Amino acid sequence: MSLSASTTPLATLAWTIDEWRASAVAAVRDKDPGRHLNLLTVLVASLATAPANPVWIHVPTRDEVAAQWQAALKQLVSIDAAPALFGVPVAVKDNIDVAGMPTTAACKGFRYLPTSHAGTVEQLVSSGAIIVGKTNLDQFATGLVGTRSPSYGAVPNAFSSANNLPTRISGGSSSGSAVAVAHGLVPLSLGTDTAGSGRVPAGFNNLVGLKPTKGLFSTRGVVPACRTLDCVSVFAMTLHDAKTALNVLAQYDGADPYARRSQWAPVKAKAKVRIAVPKEPVFASPPSTLEGGAMFRAMYDRACRELAKLCGAEIVPVDFAPLHDLAACLYEGTWVAERWAAVGEYVEKKGEDMDPTVLKIVRGAQKFSAADAFTYEYKAAALRRTIADAFSSFDAVLVPTTPMPPPTMGDIAADPVGINSQLGTYTNFVNLADWCGLAIPGGFCVGHEPGVEGKAVLPFGLTLLAPAFHDKNLLQLASQWLQELNDGHRLLGATSRTATPALDQVTDVLNRPPPLGAPIPPATVRLAVVGAHLAGMPLHHELERVHARFVAKTRTAPCYKLYALAGTKPAKPGLFRVTDGTGAAIRIEVYDIPVAEFGHFMLGVPPPLGIGSVECDGGHWVKSFICEPFALDGATDVTAYGGWRAYLASLGVVAPSAVPLF
Amino acid sequence: MSLSASTTPLATLAWTIDEWRASAVAAVRDKDPGRHLNLLTVLVASLATAPANPVWIHVPTRDEVAAQWQAALKQLVSIDAAPALFGVPVAVKDNIDVAGMPTTAACKGFRYLPTSHAGTVEQLVSSGAIIVGKTNLDQFATGLVGTRSPSYGAVPNAFSSANNLPTRISGGSSSGSAVAVAHGLVPLSLGTDTAGSGRVPAGFNNLVGLKPTKGLFSTRGVVPACRTLDCVSVFAMTLHDAKTALNVLAQYDGADPYARRSQWAPVKAKAKVRIAVPKEPVFASPPSTLEGGAMFRAMYDRACRELAKLCGAEIVPVDFAPLHDLAACLYEGTWVAERWAAVGEYVEKKGEDMDPTVLKIVRGAQKFSAADAFTYEYKAAALRRTIADAFSSFDAVLVPTTPMPPPTMGDIAADPVGINSQLGTYTNFVNLADWCGLAIPGGFCVGHEPGVEGKAVLPFGLTLLAPAFHDKNLLQLASQWLQELNDGHRLLGATSRTATPALDQVTDVLNRPPPLGAPIPPATVRLAVVGAHLAGMPLHHELERVHARFVAKTRTAPCYKLYALAGTKPAKPGLFRVTDGTGAAIRIEVYDIPVAEFGHFMLGVPPPLGIGSVECDGGHWVKSFICEPFALDGATDVTAYGGWRAYLASLGVVAPSAVPLF
């Protein structure tokens, strides 16, 4: 397929986070920090603001950018310890406070100048990021279209301005943040997501959109939409960048009453994942693209088949009715009163520059009583219980991000409310269900309107969902999949770059073991295994069961003897430290076992074996299998083989040696 | 002090749960189950209902009681496995459904006949309990006084009818349930507690009142007051009985959307507990007892001093302002709208038999909008965060249950709202803060009204509070305290019995170890220690740190040798299994370590020691310290001493041998 991404006003670098950071680090290393500042300055100078370019509501001056770069330099302790976003330009949705830049929430009359950063912006800045602008949105984050911004204009889809076709919407409410990343201007932007505002525009612009677990990223300093549900979200071109953002932003904020301490679910590569999909998936077509629903249905069906084939996933259709009932609570019910609580006073007292649809929605909240609010809360609580039970056996849920391709601006003008509602089909219920979500690119289909056949490029998006604190699990699953699915030809946003597998690689980073000999993180017990627990051996599954993470293959110090124990089943060796000089270095594999799971592992260790300590090659000690001496009765000294695997090979036993995935 | 408890209409047995159960078990064992039924029948026959006796709204017939007893007998698998409440009479507050008995919530017009049990009643009945009646309450559980029951009458305090003094209130809203237990008619009753309804009447009637963690006991089948806050609570005369009730009722109910799975905080006896108390405790006097506030203040100050002295507690004054602000959210704010959501329709359409104060409160909810509800939710969320931070370093909070002794009926008639509000000073904030609470008897003071000096017996109550899922911790702390504080002279409710320490003993039951050799519960790793980890030895604290629970002192099978290892600090032995007949039985202590904590323990085990398995006296195996053979270099064989403690004694080392508390 030949893709015609629109050209942005200026050519963009389309750099990833690591590429921007590498540029910054190199400039500092070369003692030429001005070189990197120059790049940032050129970038910012290229960013026209609304109305000329509806993506940006505010862009800092050249001096302000320089000041940010100086601050980043000042807090740099050493080049080798440059923080994750050192010198990386980031865009921020204009309902999130950046000190010294006005916040408007896309409502000119609401404009104020914050004196302190939002919690998430604090994290960005303390990780070295440079805030290069505030981006447009559906006013007060009320909408999924990206057109409800009376003063700053509708944000066009990053793909739609080519070919003289009707302009398509960007999706919203985080419209500007999505399009800025899709054009490759910045590798990372902040959005917000209450009912889909961080996922719909990701889907419409071929991006990764991470809507984290509620409370994981601070919402302090965000103009509330529905405070009990709001999340700050991120847009990135690659999974690797989304993961970096997760690591930076997932910091407990004691000053945010809705912050939650992270309780990560264990991340592991599973042999077989179970994925729930809607039993009767709903698709629809925007009026301008009558075949849109059918095309999206075909894309989705193909994605399910590929997920099954490429990742060995079991795809299980599930009744989504309780999820849709929960979504109905959100927009037909009383949560809209949170919008009134947030901006009702402004709307009534001043109300300048309000989008008429947003005004109607916010005002509509007044019809509900406090008793109604509780009645809906009861209904939602009951649905949450039903949903938790129905989905408890799944690793993730896979949905299309939207049921239709991006409508045109004309579609929305003709029906500003109806299509908006349809766009939330697979996003509205997620925060009320206390799930996290990860929107990922799912390829493209091509419009077939009469006269423009094959020209309109329509991005298709997929979203993976899971219960709270499974954010990393979703990234890992998506990583496995995207590396396979896109086969090296995945386009990054609307740029001309394609993704290399490394850009969607997160497993190695999530699970990257600390260097051998480094202080043992208190979260794990580092254990050497010698025999039947080696990779591929009969008891290796006991390590998998407790989510052990492979660290290294190495050897013991040269003062151990290895014995094949008599009468053990499966055959097991015993490792003995000796002080008489007859010992040798014995091959071992080292694993980290979560400390909370170690007890379960211990329960399965039978006599004469035990867990003690072993001296490794470099002189450091780790926990290890040891053996009681009474078991030497009838045992065979196999020290000369240098390891259990070699001994077994000498007996003709085939022992697969693959290092496990995790 | 000579106490004049009122006599109840009929003499009562004042039996505890275990005494009732023992009677039932003995009758079955003697093949004379009718003997126990006869007791139950006499009890039920003695229970006059309102208006004659305002305690009871409904009492089952003799045949209905017989049917319950038959059902309990039918489900009895074996006498030895008689369930915890087998044959035990229990009273149920009349806003909790018992199938076949009408529910009124103390509003005649609201009466309905439920066809299924509430979740908590299901648990009672499946544990063998006999429901002997439904008890009076402040209508719709709206009140803390026990007088708001227009058709069934105000419930008099269990202590107040003696001496021709003005009748005092029972406290509410769970008035009947408290007074039924205080008179010793039943050992256990169910109340509900949204803002203090399970604690105020416990305090006013010298009872134990457990307000469990929200969601721990099912609220299915309860007429809601504030559904997001409601708890079912229990009244008992003793801590032991409260603990039995906790074990029976703390069952996750999948059909209750607000049910939570229990996540118990570890229970342990701490050397020093930190207890928060109000920096400026508020006391007040009812109009009839002008010295009431001062008397209660003196009682409370004494209790704090005693807690410090008897339990080694550190008493720390803390600013309670955020707790009082949270309480204000509850009753000045929008949660009252939950009452409107629950019974508003009844109130407006029929509204028969409404208490005028309750009617006014419920109707008052209509003034709040949905936006108000969310605004108060935000305020409460911020206060919860402040409170969690302020109290995070404490083991518990100690407050007086009420700031004043029980007012008279006349006091309440003159001021039905104001005094009611004051009664909730130390109870209103607890559910909004997501804390659990345990009301315990705190002794008595004696009224000094002119003419009746020394006659009015005024129970003083204390309440221990802690964050969610610390219910067992509160029981343990209260147990340590009550056993000391009351010195064997504590009166049980308003009966003539006094508490023996055993009746307030919960530690042994909470922590009772399973019999040695029984299947190891998957929640723990059972570990034998041999040397420096024995009770009183230098490394014993490592077991305490991981919340190890003492199981038994025993010996190994007679096939082990014990060596004093050379150069270890503190001195350590090595245990070796031998097969040559030279071994002996070595003294060991066995502990259960929570499986999730075992990894932490493991990290502290240095070479040459390890954790393997040891054969115990009876032939079963447990995990144990083992030792690598290379450590025998220079070691001394001390097998002949039969254990590390005896060997150390031979060296003149003083080694305390006390078994730790837990």
Short mmCIF file of N, CA, C and O in Angstrom, two decimals, chain B residues 524-599:
data_model
loop_
_atom_site.label_atom_id
_atom_site.label_comp_id
_atom_site.label_asym_id
_atom_site.label_seq_id
_atom_site.Cartn_x
_atom_site.Cartn_y
_atom_site.Cartn_z
N THR B 524 1.45 -20.09 54.59
CA THR B 524 2.65 -19.97 55.42
C THR B 524 3.69 -21.02 55.03
O THR B 524 3.37 -22.05 54.45
N VAL B 525 4.93 -20.72 55.36
CA VAL B 525 6.01 -21.70 55.28
C VAL B 525 6.33 -22.09 56.71
O VAL B 525 6.62 -21.22 57.55
N ARG B 526 6.23 -23.38 57.01
CA ARG B 526 6.51 -23.83 58.38
C ARG B 526 7.99 -24.13 58.49
O ARG B 526 8.53 -24.97 57.76
N LEU B 527 8.64 -23.45 59.42
CA LEU B 527 10.10 -23.49 59.50
C LEU B 527 10.56 -23.88 60.89
O LEU B 527 10.14 -23.30 61.89
N ALA B 528 11.46 -24.88 60.95
CA ALA B 528 12.10 -25.23 62.22
C ALA B 528 13.36 -24.40 62.38
O ALA B 528 14.14 -24.27 61.44
N VAL B 529 13.55 -23.83 63.58
CA VAL B 529 14.81 -23.13 63.85
C VAL B 529 15.53 -23.88 64.96
O VAL B 529 14.91 -24.54 65.80
N VAL B 530 16.84 -23.77 64.93
CA VAL B 530 17.68 -24.68 65.70
C VAL B 530 18.58 -23.91 66.66
O VAL B 530 18.89 -24.38 67.75
N GLY B 531 19.00 -22.70 66.24
CA GLY B 531 20.06 -22.04 66.99
C GLY B 531 19.75 -20.60 67.32
O GLY B 531 18.90 -20.31 68.18
N ALA B 532 20.38 -19.69 66.61
CA ALA B 532 20.31 -18.28 66.98
C ALA B 532 18.94 -17.66 66.75
O ALA B 532 18.70 -16.51 67.13
N HIS B 533 18.02 -18.41 66.11
CA HIS B 533 16.66 -17.88 65.91
C HIS B 533 15.69 -18.36 66.98
O HIS B 533 14.51 -18.00 66.95
N LEU B 534 16.13 -19.21 67.90
CA LEU B 534 15.23 -19.67 68.96
C LEU B 534 14.74 -18.48 69.78
O LEU B 534 15.38 -17.42 69.80
N ALA B 535 13.60 -18.64 70.43
CA ALA B 535 13.04 -17.57 71.25
C ALA B 535 14.09 -17.08 72.24
O ALA B 535 14.75 -17.89 72.91
N GLY B 536 14.26 -15.78 72.30
CA GLY B 536 15.22 -15.20 73.24
C GLY B 536 16.64 -15.11 72.70
O GLY B 536 17.48 -14.47 73.32
N MET B 537 16.91 -15.73 71.56
CA MET B 537 18.28 -15.76 71.02
C MET B 537 18.49 -14.53 70.11
O MET B 537 17.54 -13.88 69.68
N PRO B 538 19.77 -14.27 69.80
CA PRO B 538 20.09 -12.98 69.14
C PRO B 538 19.41 -12.73 67.81
O PRO B 538 19.19 -11.57 67.46
N LEU B 539 19.09 -13.76 67.04
CA LEU B 539 18.49 -13.51 65.73
C LEU B 539 16.98 -13.75 65.70
O LEU B 539 16.36 -13.74 64.64
N HIS B 540 16.39 -13.95 66.88
CA HIS B 540 14.95 -14.21 66.92
C HIS B 540 14.15 -13.06 66.28
O HIS B 540 13.10 -13.28 65.66
N HIS B 541 14.69 -11.84 66.40
CA HIS B 541 13.98 -10.68 65.84
C HIS B 541 13.75 -10.82 64.34
O HIS B 541 12.83 -10.24 63.79
N GLU B 542 14.60 -11.60 63.67
CA GLU B 542 14.37 -11.78 62.22
C GLU B 542 13.07 -12.52 61.96
O GLU B 542 12.44 -12.33 60.92
N LEU B 543 12.69 -13.38 62.87
CA LEU B 543 11.38 -14.05 62.74
C LEU B 543 10.26 -13.06 63.02
O LEU B 543 9.24 -13.05 62.34
N GLU B 544 10.46 -12.22 64.03
CA GLU B 544 9.42 -11.22 64.36
C GLU B 544 9.20 -10.28 63.19
O GLU B 544 8.07 -9.94 62.86
N ARG B 545 10.31 -9.91 62.56
CA ARG B 545 10.21 -8.96 61.46
C ARG B 545 9.34 -9.47 60.32
O ARG B 545 8.69 -8.70 59.62
N VAL B 546 9.33 -10.78 60.12
CA VAL B 546 8.50 -11.33 59.03
C VAL B 546 7.19 -11.92 59.58
O VAL B 546 6.53 -12.72 58.92
N HIS B 547 6.82 -11.47 60.79
CA HIS B 547 5.53 -11.85 61.37
C HIS B 547 5.36 -13.35 61.52
O HIS B 547 4.29 -13.91 61.26
N ALA B 548 6.45 -14.02 61.92
CA ALA B 548 6.38 -15.46 62.14
C ALA B 548 5.49 -15.74 63.34
O ALA B 548 5.41 -14.94 64.28
N ARG B 549 4.80 -16.85 63.29
CA ARG B 549 3.88 -17.25 64.34
C ARG B 549 4.43 -18.50 65.00
O ARG B 549 4.72 -19.49 64.31
N PHE B 550 4.57 -18.50 66.30
CA PHE B 550 5.09 -19.67 67.00
C PHE B 550 4.11 -20.83 66.86
O PHE B 550 2.90 -20.67 67.04
N VAL B 551 4.62 -22.00 66.55
CA VAL B 551 3.76 -23.18 66.42
C VAL B 551 4.01 -24.15 67.56
O VAL B 551 3.08 -24.53 68.26
N ALA B 552 5.25 -24.53 67.78
CA ALA B 552 5.52 -25.55 68.81
C ALA B 552 7.00 -25.65 69.10
O ALA B 552 7.84 -25.31 68.28
N LYS B 553 7.31 -26.13 70.32
CA LYS B 553 8.65 -26.62 70.63
C LYS B 553 8.60 -28.12 70.44
O LYS B 553 7.70 -28.80 70.95
N THR B 554 9.58 -28.66 69.73
CA THR B 554 9.57 -30.10 69.55
C THR B 554 11.01 -30.55 69.29
O THR B 554 11.95 -29.82 69.59
N ARG B 555 11.18 -31.76 68.78
CA ARG B 555 12.51 -32.28 68.47
C ARG B 555 12.53 -32.82 67.05
O ARG B 555 11.49 -33.16 66.49
N THR B 556 13.73 -32.95 66.54
CA THR B 556 13.88 -33.63 65.25
C THR B 556 13.73 -35.13 65.47
O THR B 556 13.75 -35.62 66.60
N ALA B 557 13.59 -35.85 64.37
CA ALA B 557 13.71 -37.31 64.44
C ALA B 557 15.12 -37.64 64.95
O ALA B 557 16.04 -36.81 64.81
N PRO B 558 15.34 -38.81 65.54
CA PRO B 558 16.63 -39.10 66.20
C PRO B 558 17.73 -39.46 65.20
O PRO B 558 18.36 -40.51 65.32
N CYS B 559 17.96 -38.64 64.23
CA CYS B 559 18.97 -38.95 63.22
C CYS B 559 19.69 -37.67 62.77
O CYS B 559 19.98 -37.49 61.60
N TYR B 560 19.94 -36.79 63.72
CA TYR B 560 20.61 -35.54 63.39
C TYR B 560 21.81 -35.31 64.32
O TYR B 560 21.81 -35.77 65.46
N LYS B 561 22.78 -34.60 63.79
CA LYS B 561 23.90 -34.17 64.62
C LYS B 561 23.93 -32.64 64.61
O LYS B 561 23.54 -32.00 63.62
N LEU B 562 24.35 -32.09 65.72
CA LEU B 562 24.42 -30.65 65.86
C LEU B 562 25.86 -30.24 66.12
O LEU B 562 26.53 -30.83 66.99
N TYR B 563 26.35 -29.30 65.35
CA TYR B 563 27.72 -28.82 65.52
C TYR B 563 27.72 -27.34 65.84
O TYR B 563 26.96 -26.57 65.23
N ALA B 564 28.57 -26.94 66.78
CA ALA B 564 28.80 -25.52 66.98
C ALA B 564 29.82 -25.08 65.93
O ALA B 564 30.94 -25.60 65.89
N LEU B 565 29.41 -24.16 65.06
CA LEU B 565 30.27 -23.76 63.95
C LEU B 565 31.36 -22.82 64.46
O LEU B 565 31.11 -21.99 65.34
N ALA B 566 32.52 -22.94 63.89
CA ALA B 566 33.64 -22.09 64.32
C ALA B 566 33.50 -20.70 63.72
O ALA B 566 33.09 -20.54 62.55
N GLY B 567 33.82 -19.71 64.51
CA GLY B 567 33.96 -18.35 63.99
C GLY B 567 32.68 -17.68 63.55
O GLY B 567 32.72 -16.73 62.78
N THR B 568 31.51 -18.15 64.00
CA THR B 568 30.26 -17.48 63.60
C THR B 568 29.88 -16.46 64.67
O THR B 568 30.16 -16.64 65.85
N LYS B 569 29.22 -15.41 64.24
CA LYS B 569 28.89 -14.31 65.14
C LYS B 569 27.55 -13.73 64.76
O LYS B 569 27.43 -13.18 63.67
N PRO B 570 26.47 -13.83 65.56
CA PRO B 570 26.45 -14.55 66.82
C PRO B 570 26.73 -16.04 66.61
O PRO B 570 26.56 -16.54 65.48
N ALA B 571 27.09 -16.73 67.67
CA ALA B 571 27.42 -18.15 67.56
C ALA B 571 26.24 -18.92 66.98
O ALA B 571 25.10 -18.70 67.37
N LYS B 572 26.56 -19.79 66.02
CA LYS B 572 25.49 -20.53 65.35
C LYS B 572 25.83 -22.01 65.27
O LYS B 572 27.00 -22.37 65.11
N PRO B 573 24.83 -22.85 65.34
CA PRO B 573 25.06 -24.28 65.12
C PRO B 573 24.75 -24.67 63.68
O PRO B 573 24.10 -23.93 62.94
N GLY B 574 25.22 -25.83 63.28
CA GLY B 574 24.82 -26.43 62.02
C GLY B 574 24.15 -27.76 62.30
O GLY B 574 24.64 -28.53 63.14
N LEU B 575 23.05 -28.01 61.62
CA LEU B 575 22.30 -29.25 61.82
C LEU B 575 22.54 -30.17 60.62
O LEU B 575 22.42 -29.73 59.47
N PHE B 576 22.91 -31.41 60.89
CA PHE B 576 23.20 -32.35 59.80
C PHE B 576 22.43 -33.64 60.01
O PHE B 576 22.49 -34.25 61.08
N ARG B 577 21.76 -34.07 58.96
CA ARG B 577 21.10 -35.37 59.01
C ARG B 577 22.16 -36.43 58.78
O ARG B 577 23.03 -36.27 57.91
N VAL B 578 22.12 -37.50 59.55
CA VAL B 578 23.09 -38.59 59.37
C VAL B 578 22.36 -39.91 59.20
O VAL B 578 21.22 -40.06 59.66
N THR B 579 23.02 -40.82 58.52
CA THR B 579 22.37 -42.10 58.23
C THR B 579 23.13 -43.26 58.87
O THR B 579 22.79 -44.42 58.64
N ASP B 580 24.11 -42.92 59.68
CA ASP B 580 24.95 -43.98 60.23
C ASP B 580 24.56 -44.35 61.67
O ASP B 580 25.30 -45.04 62.36
N GLY B 581 23.41 -43.90 62.12
CA GLY B 581 22.96 -44.31 63.44
C GLY B 581 23.57 -43.52 64.59
O GLY B 581 23.24 -43.77 65.75
N THR B 582 24.42 -42.52 64.28
CA THR B 582 25.06 -41.77 65.36
C THR B 582 24.25 -40.52 65.74
O THR B 582 24.65 -39.78 66.62
N GLY B 583 23.14 -40.28 65.08
CA GLY B 583 22.38 -39.05 65.31
C GLY B 583 21.53 -39.12 66.58
O GLY B 583 21.40 -40.17 67.23
N ALA B 584 20.95 -38.00 66.90
CA ALA B 584 20.07 -37.89 68.07
C ALA B 584 18.90 -36.98 67.70
O ALA B 584 18.86 -36.41 66.61
N ALA B 585 17.93 -36.90 68.63
CA ALA B 585 16.82 -35.94 68.45
C ALA B 585 17.29 -34.59 68.97
O ALA B 585 17.76 -34.50 70.11
N ILE B 586 17.17 -33.57 68.16
CA ILE B 586 17.67 -32.24 68.52
C ILE B 586 16.46 -31.32 68.76
O ILE B 586 15.51 -31.31 67.95
N ARG B 587 16.54 -30.54 69.82
CA ARG B 587 15.42 -29.63 70.13
C ARG B 587 15.31 -28.53 69.07
O ARG B 587 16.32 -27.90 68.71
N ILE B 588 14.11 -28.30 68.60
CA ILE B 588 13.85 -27.24 67.62
C ILE B 588 12.60 -26.46 68.04
O ILE B 588 11.83 -26.93 68.88
N GLU B 589 12.46 -25.28 67.51
CA GLU B 589 11.20 -24.53 67.63
C GLU B 589 10.64 -24.36 66.22
O GLU B 589 11.41 -24.13 65.28
N VAL B 590 9.32 -24.50 66.10
CA VAL B 590 8.70 -24.45 64.78
C VAL B 590 7.84 -23.19 64.68
O VAL B 590 7.11 -22.85 65.61
N TYR B 591 7.98 -22.49 63.56
CA TYR B 591 7.25 -21.24 63.32
C TYR B 591 6.57 -21.30 61.96
O TYR B 591 7.05 -21.98 61.04
N ASP B 592 5.47 -20.58 61.84
CA ASP B 592 4.85 -20.38 60.52
C ASP B 592 5.18 -18.97 60.05
O ASP B 592 4.89 -17.99 60.76
N ILE B 593 5.73 -18.87 58.86
CA ILE B 593 6.07 -17.57 58.29
C ILE B 593 5.15 -17.33 57.10
O ILE B 593 5.02 -18.20 56.23
N PRO B 594 4.47 -16.17 57.06
CA PRO B 594 3.61 -15.90 55.89
C PRO B 594 4.42 -16.10 54.61
O PRO B 594 5.56 -15.63 54.50
N VAL B 595 3.82 -16.80 53.68
CA VAL B 595 4.58 -17.20 52.49
C VAL B 595 5.12 -15.98 51.76
O VAL B 595 6.23 -16.00 51.22
N ALA B 596 4.35 -14.87 51.80
CA ALA B 596 4.79 -13.67 51.08
C ALA B 596 5.99 -13.00 51.76
O ALA B 596 6.67 -12.18 51.17
N GLU B 597 6.24 -13.34 53.00
CA GLU B 597 7.34 -12.71 53.72
C GLU B 597 8.59 -13.59 53.74
O GLU B 597 9.66 -13.17 54.19
N PHE B 598 8.44 -14.83 53.30
CA PHE B 598 9.55 -15.75 53.45
C PHE B 598 10.79 -15.30 52.69
O PHE B 598 11.92 -15.48 53.13
N GLY B 599 10.56 -14.71 51.51
CA GLY B 599 11.70 -14.25 50.72
C GLY B 599 12.56 -13.25 51.48
O GLY B 599 13.79 -13.29 51.41
#
